[in-house]
XYZ file of C-alpha atoms in Angstrom:
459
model
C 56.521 -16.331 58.796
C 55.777 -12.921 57.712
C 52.946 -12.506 54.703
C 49.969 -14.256 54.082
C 47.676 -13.289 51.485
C 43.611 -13.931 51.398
C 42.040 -13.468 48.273
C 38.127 -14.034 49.144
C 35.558 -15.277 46.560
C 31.663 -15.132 46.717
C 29.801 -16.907 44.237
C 26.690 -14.717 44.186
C 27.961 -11.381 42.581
C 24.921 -9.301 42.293
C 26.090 -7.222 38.824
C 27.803 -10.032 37.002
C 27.195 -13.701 37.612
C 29.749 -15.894 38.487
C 32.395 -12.915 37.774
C 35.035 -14.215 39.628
C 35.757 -17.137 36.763
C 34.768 -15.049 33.774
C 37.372 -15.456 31.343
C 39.346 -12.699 30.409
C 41.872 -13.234 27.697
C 41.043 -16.924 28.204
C 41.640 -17.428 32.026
C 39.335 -16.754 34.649
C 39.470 -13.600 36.543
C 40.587 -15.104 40.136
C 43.602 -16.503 37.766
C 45.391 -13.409 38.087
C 45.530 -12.592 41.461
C 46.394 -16.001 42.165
C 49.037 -15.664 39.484
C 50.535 -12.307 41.271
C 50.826 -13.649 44.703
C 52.151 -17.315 43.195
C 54.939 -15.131 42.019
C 55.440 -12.712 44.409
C 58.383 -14.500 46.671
C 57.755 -12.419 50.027
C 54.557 -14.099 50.499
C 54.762 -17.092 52.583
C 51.241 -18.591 52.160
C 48.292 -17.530 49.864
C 44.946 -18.654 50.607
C 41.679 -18.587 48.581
C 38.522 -18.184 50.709
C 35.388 -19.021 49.239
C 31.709 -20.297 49.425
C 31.582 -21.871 45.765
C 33.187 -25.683 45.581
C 33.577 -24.598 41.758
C 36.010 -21.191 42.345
C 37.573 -24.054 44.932
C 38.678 -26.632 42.563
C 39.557 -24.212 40.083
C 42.108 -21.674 42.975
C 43.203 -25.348 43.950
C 44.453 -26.222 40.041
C 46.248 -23.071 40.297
C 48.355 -24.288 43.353
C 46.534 -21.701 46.209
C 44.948 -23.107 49.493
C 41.325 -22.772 49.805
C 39.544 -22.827 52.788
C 35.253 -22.990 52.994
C 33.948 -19.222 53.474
C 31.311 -19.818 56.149
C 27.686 -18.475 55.169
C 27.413 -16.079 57.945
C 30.567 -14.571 55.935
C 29.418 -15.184 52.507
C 26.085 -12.493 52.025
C 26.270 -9.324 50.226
C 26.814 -7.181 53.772
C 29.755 -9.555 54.552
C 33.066 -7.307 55.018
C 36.499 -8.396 53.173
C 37.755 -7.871 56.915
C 35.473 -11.199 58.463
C 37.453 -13.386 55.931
C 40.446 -12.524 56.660
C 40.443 -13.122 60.183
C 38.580 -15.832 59.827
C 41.388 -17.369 58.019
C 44.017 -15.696 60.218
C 42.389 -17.687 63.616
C 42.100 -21.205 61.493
C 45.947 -20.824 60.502
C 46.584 -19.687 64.041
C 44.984 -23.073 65.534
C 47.327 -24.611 63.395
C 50.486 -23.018 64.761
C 50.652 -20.425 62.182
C 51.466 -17.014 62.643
C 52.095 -14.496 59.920
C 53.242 -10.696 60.530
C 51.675 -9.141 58.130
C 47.996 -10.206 56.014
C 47.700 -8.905 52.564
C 44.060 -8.999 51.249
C 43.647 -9.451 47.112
C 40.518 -8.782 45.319
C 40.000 -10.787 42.143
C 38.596 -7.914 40.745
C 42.002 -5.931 40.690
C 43.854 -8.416 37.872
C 46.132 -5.808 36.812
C 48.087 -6.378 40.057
C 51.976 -7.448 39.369
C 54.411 -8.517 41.893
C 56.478 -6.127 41.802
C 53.650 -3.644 43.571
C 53.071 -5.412 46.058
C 56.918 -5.985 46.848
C 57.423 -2.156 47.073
C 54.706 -2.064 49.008
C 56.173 -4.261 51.369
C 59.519 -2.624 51.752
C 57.603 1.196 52.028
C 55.226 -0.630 54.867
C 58.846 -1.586 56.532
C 60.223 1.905 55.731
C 57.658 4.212 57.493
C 57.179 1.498 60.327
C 53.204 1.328 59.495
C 50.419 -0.709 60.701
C 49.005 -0.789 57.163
C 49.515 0.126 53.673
C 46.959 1.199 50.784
C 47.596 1.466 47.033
C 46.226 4.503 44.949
C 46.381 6.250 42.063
C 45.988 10.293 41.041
C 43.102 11.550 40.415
C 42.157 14.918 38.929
C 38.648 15.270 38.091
C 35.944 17.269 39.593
C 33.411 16.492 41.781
C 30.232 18.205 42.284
C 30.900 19.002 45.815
C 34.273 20.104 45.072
C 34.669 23.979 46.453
C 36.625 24.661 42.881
C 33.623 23.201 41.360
C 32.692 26.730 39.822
C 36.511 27.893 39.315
C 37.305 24.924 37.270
C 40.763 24.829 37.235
C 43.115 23.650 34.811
C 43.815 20.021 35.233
C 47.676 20.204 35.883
C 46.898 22.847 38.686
C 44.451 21.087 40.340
C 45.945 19.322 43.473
C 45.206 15.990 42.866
C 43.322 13.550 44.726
C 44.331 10.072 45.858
C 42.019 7.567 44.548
C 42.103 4.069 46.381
C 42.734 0.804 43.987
C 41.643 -2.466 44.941
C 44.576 -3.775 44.063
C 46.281 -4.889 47.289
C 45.832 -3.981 51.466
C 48.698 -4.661 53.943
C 47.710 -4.277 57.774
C 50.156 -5.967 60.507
C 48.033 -8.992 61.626
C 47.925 -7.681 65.546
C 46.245 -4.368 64.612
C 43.994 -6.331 61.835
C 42.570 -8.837 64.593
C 42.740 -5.581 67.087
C 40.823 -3.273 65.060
C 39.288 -5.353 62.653
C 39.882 -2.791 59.975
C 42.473 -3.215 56.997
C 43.437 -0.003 57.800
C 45.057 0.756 60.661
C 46.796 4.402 61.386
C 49.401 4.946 60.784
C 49.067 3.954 57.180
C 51.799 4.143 54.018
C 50.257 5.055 50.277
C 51.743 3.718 48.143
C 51.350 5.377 44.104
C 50.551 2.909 41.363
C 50.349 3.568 37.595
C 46.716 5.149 36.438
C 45.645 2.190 34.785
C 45.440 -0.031 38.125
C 42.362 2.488 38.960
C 40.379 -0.154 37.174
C 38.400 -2.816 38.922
C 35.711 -5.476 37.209
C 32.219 -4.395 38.380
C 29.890 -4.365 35.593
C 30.578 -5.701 32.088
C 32.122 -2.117 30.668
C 34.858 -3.123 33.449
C 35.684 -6.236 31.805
C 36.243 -5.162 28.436
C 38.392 -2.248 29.633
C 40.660 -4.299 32.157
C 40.881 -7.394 29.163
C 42.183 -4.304 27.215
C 44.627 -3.164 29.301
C 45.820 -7.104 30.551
C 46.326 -8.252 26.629
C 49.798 -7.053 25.608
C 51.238 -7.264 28.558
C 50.385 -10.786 28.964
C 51.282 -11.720 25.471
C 54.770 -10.451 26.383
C 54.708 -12.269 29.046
C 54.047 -15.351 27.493
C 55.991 -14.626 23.708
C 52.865 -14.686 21.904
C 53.918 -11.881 19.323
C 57.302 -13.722 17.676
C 59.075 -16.933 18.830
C 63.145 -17.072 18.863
C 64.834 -19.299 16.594
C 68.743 -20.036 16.440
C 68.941 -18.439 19.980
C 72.516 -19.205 20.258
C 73.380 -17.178 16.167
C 75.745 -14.594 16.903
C 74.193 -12.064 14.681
C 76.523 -10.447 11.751
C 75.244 -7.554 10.365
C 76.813 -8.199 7.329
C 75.947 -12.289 7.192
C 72.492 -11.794 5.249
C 74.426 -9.713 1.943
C 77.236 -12.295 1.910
C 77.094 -14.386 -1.122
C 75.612 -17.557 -0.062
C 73.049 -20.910 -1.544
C 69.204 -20.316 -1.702
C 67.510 -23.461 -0.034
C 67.627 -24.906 -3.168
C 70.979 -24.733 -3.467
C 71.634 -21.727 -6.096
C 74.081 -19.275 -5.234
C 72.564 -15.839 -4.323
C 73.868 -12.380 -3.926
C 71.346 -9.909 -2.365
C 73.457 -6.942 -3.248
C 72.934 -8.146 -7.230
C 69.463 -8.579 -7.307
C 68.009 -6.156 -7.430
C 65.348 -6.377 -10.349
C 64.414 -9.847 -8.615
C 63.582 -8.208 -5.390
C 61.866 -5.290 -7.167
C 59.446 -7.616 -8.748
C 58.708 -8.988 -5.233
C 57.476 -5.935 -4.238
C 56.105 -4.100 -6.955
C 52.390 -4.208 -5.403
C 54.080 -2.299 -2.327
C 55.607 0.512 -4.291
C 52.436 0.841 -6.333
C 50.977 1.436 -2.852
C 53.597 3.943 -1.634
C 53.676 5.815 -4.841
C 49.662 6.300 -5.231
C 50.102 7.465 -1.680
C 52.279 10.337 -2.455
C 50.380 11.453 -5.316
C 47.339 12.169 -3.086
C 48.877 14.701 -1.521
C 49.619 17.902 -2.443
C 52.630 18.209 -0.239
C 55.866 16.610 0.307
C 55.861 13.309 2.058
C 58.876 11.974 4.208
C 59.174 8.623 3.946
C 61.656 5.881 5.556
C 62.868 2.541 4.411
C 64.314 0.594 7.203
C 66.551 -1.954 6.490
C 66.911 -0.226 3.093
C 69.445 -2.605 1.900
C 71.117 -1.391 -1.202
C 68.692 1.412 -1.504
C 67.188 -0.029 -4.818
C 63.382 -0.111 -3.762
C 63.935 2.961 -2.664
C 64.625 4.513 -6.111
C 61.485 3.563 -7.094
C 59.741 5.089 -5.048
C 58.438 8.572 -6.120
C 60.508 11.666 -6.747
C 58.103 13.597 -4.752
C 58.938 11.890 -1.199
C 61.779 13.526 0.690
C 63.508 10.137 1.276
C 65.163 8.449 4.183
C 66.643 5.178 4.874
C 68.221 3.335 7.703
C 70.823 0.294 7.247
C 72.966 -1.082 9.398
C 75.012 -3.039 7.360
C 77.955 -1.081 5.890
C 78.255 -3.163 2.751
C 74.429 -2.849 2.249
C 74.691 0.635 3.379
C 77.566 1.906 0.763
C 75.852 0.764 -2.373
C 72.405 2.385 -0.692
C 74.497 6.084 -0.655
C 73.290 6.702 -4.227
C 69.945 6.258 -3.971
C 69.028 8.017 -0.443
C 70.360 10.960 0.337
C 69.750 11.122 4.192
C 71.184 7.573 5.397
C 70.996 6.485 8.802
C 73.915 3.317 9.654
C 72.794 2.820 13.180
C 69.988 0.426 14.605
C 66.806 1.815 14.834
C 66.360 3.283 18.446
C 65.008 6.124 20.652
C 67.275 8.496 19.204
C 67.190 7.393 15.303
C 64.334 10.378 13.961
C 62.158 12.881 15.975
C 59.142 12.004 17.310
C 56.018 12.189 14.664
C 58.710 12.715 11.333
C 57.394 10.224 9.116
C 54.513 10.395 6.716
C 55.598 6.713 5.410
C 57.164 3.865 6.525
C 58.600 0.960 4.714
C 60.489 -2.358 6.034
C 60.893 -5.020 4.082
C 62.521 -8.715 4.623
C 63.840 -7.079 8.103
C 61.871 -7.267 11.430
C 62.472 -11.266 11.273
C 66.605 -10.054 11.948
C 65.686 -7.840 14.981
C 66.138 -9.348 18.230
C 63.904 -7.232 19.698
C 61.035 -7.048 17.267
C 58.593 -5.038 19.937
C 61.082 -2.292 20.668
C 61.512 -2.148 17.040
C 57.866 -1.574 16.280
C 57.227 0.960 19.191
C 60.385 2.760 17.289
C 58.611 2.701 14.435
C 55.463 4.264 15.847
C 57.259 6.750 17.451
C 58.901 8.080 14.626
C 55.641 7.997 12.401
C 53.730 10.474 12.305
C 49.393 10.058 13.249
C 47.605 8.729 10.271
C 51.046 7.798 8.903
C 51.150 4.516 6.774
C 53.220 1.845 7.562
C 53.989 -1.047 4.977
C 55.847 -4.096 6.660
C 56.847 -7.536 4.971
C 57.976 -10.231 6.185
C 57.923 -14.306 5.802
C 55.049 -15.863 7.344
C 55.987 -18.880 10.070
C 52.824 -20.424 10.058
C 51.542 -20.276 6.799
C 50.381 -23.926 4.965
C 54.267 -24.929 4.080
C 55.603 -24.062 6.957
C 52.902 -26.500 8.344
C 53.490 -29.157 6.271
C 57.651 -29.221 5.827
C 57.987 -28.113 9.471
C 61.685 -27.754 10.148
C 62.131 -28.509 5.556
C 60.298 -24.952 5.395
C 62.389 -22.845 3.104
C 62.805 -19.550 5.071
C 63.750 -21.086 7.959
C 67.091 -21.917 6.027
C 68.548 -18.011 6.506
C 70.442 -18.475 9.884
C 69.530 -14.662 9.968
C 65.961 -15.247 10.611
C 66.008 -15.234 14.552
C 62.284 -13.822 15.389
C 59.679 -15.529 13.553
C 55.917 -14.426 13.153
C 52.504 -15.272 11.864
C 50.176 -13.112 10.253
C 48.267 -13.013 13.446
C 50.751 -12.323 15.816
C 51.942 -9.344 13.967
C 48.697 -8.599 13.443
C 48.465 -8.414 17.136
C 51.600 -6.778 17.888
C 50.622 -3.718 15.021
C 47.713 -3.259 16.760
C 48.211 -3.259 20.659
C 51.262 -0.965 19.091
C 48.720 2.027 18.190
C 48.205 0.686 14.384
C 45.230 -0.094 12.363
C 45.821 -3.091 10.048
C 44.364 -1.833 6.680
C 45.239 -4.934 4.860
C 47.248 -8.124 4.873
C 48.306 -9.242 1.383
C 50.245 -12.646 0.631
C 52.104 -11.656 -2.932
C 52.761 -15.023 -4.770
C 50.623 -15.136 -7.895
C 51.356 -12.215 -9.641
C 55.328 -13.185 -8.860
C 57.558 -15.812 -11.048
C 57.633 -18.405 -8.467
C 53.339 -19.332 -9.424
C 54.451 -21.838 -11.710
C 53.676 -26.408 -12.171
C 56.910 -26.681 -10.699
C 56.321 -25.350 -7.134
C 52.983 -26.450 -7.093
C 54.205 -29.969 -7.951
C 56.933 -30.030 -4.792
C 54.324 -29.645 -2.442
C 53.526 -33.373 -2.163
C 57.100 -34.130 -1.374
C 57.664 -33.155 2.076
C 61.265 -35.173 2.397
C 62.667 -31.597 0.205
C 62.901 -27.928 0.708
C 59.328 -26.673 1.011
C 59.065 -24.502 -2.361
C 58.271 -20.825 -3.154
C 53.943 -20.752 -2.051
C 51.242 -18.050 -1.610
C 51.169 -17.377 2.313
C 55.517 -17.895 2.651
C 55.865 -13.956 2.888
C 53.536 -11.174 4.056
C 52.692 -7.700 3.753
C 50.756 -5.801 6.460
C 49.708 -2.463 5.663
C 48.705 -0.746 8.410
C 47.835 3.124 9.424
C 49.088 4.713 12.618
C 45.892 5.773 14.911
């Protein structure tokens, strides 16, 4: 076979106790590394060497082999090197022999696969004994001989500075030299951000930082897909169609009805403006037929974006610089917007991150974003479950909660001001749809927390 990987564990980490299971994001910190090499399909066997029975039972729940880390291999003096071939001789009395040994350090749980795999192939590449993983570095030091010079940082030659993320050494020259380095050796460049390793309690907040969105990508934790087989039409949500109650609507025609919905979010916009003693450029995306838009105030040099041409014709008269394509890296320049406004509209996006990185992109710092949308996990979508009313509109394909946009505004580069939950200044607060709520076998009715409004400031 030709990879193994040891990740070794002590239990008695002199800065922070028991760090190898503190929890970051809610999984212990030797989860990660276990994680990576789990996934990683060029390595043949991972085991998890360690003195504690506890970080044992928990590597063994996550589907590694443990073996017992000997004492006289377990103090603080003990070298990463003495467990791996320790390891590599007990799998070679078994009849195992592995080409190459890839050490992990649990405190490196930014590590991803797909590092370690071009690792692999650049170890192959430059026929090397071992590989080592780094990252630029371009500070001073204070026995640095431009020390007094003080160059500027992008003419500085740049140091390499060693992650922990990963060592590969071919097994012969690792039991040879007992070193995981072993000349001649590949480098292999990783992003800046894998510099980080967990060794005091600073180290953990940063790295828990840094692991958060990508993991709730990872694991759709911002939005979750409905109707995943809808072919989406453009024009489907301004065709004439029934309400979930069964009343014909028209979105195109009603427009006083949707102004009244969002009257507190104009107010906003408009109070915004007259702060300022400059013009403001403001955007509505997914302007519809433009009629929010006129309402917002004469002093904003307005833009709008809507990709529906039916929709988009009727919006012509209200916003003079119209945009018909989807939102995307080439839509505005970068920093254009003062304001943002999308309303009823990241719930049709199929990509809803993409979207919002758009959006920042386009906004400009301090800029003020205003985003609605219908809230999937408010109290009636709890209690009518698949009866809730806005999951009638076929259109609606990526569905959040307050707190996953929340979450997605804010690992995005926003601030979330406020989160407001319009329903009792609106028609729809009346005995009648306060009555339905007891009858769960209908249409969940009209209810404060079924739509949302985040209003949130770029950083």
């Amino acid at each position: 076979m030709n990879n193994l990987a040891v990740l070794p564990l002590r239990a008695n980490s002199q800065r922070i106790r028991h760090k190898n299971i503190k929890l970051l994001d809610g999984k212990p910190l030797l989860y990660y590394q276990i994680n990576c090499a789990l996934c990683t399909p060029e390595i043949d066997k991972l085991v998890v060497i360690t003195d504690s029975k506890e970080y044992g039972r928990i590597a063994k729940e996550m589907g590694a082999e443990v073996m017992h880390r000997p004492n006289d291999i377990s103090g603080p003096e003990s070298k990463s090197e003495d467990s791996l071939i320790y390891v590599i001789e007990k799998l070679q009395e078994r009849g195992a022999v592995f080409e190459n040994t890839i050490l992990l350090q649990a405190t490196s749980p930014l590590n991803k696969p797909e590092y370690i795999q071009k690792g692999l192939k650049l170890l192959y590449a430059e026929k090397s004994n071992s590989l080592a993983t780094y990252t630029d570095f371009s500070g001073f030091f204070f026995d640095d001989a431009d020390i007094l010079s003080r160059p500027m940082t992008q003419n500085k030659i740049q140091k390499r500075l060693e992650t922990g993320c990963f060592w590969i050494t071919k097994t012969s020259e690792l039991l040879t030299k007992k070193n995981r380095i072993c000349p001649p050796v590949s480098y292999l460049k990783l992003p800046e951000e894998l510099k980080h390793e967990i060794d005091t309690e600073t180290d953990l907040i940063i790295v828990e930082a840094l692991l958060k969105k990508s993991l709730k990508m990872e694991e759709n934790r911002y939005f979750k897909k409905y109707n995943q087989n809808y072919k989406n039409q453009i024009d489907d949500y301004y065709l004439p169609k029934k309400d979930p109650d069964g009343v014909m609507k028209n979105f195109l025609e009603e427009s006083e009805s949707r102004l009244e919905l969002c009257q507190d979010e104009i107010d906003f916009i408009n109070s915004h403006v007259n702060k300022q003693s400059e013009t403001l450029k403001i955007c509505d995306i997914g302007c519809g037929n433009g009629f929010i838009s006129s309402r917002f105030d004469s002093k904003y040099d307005k833009y709008g974006l809507e990709v529906s041409k039916i929709a988009a014709e009727a919006a012509k008269k209200f916003i003079p610089n119209l945009v018909t394509t989807p939102l995307n890296s080439d839509s505005f320049s970068e920093e254009f917007f003062d304001v943002v406004f999308s309303y009823h509209v990241i719930e049709h996006v199929e990509d809803p991150i993409s979207f919002v990185e758009h959006i920042s992109r386009i906004m400009k710092t301090h800029g003020k974003l205003i985003i609605g949308t219908p809230n999937f996990d408010c109290a009636m979508a709890r209690r009518f479950g698949d009866k809730f009313r806005l999951l009638h509109d076929k259109t609606h394909i990526s569905l959040f909660s307050d707190f996953s946009l929340k979450d997605l505004l804010e690992d995005s580069g926003f601030i979330v001001d406020k989160i407001a939950y319009p329903f009792f200044e609106t028609k729809y607060f009346n005995k009648e749809n306060l009555e339905r709520i007891f009858d769960i076998n209908k249409v969940s009715p009209a209810f404060y927390g079924n739509f949302m409004t985040i209003y949130a400031t770029k950083k």
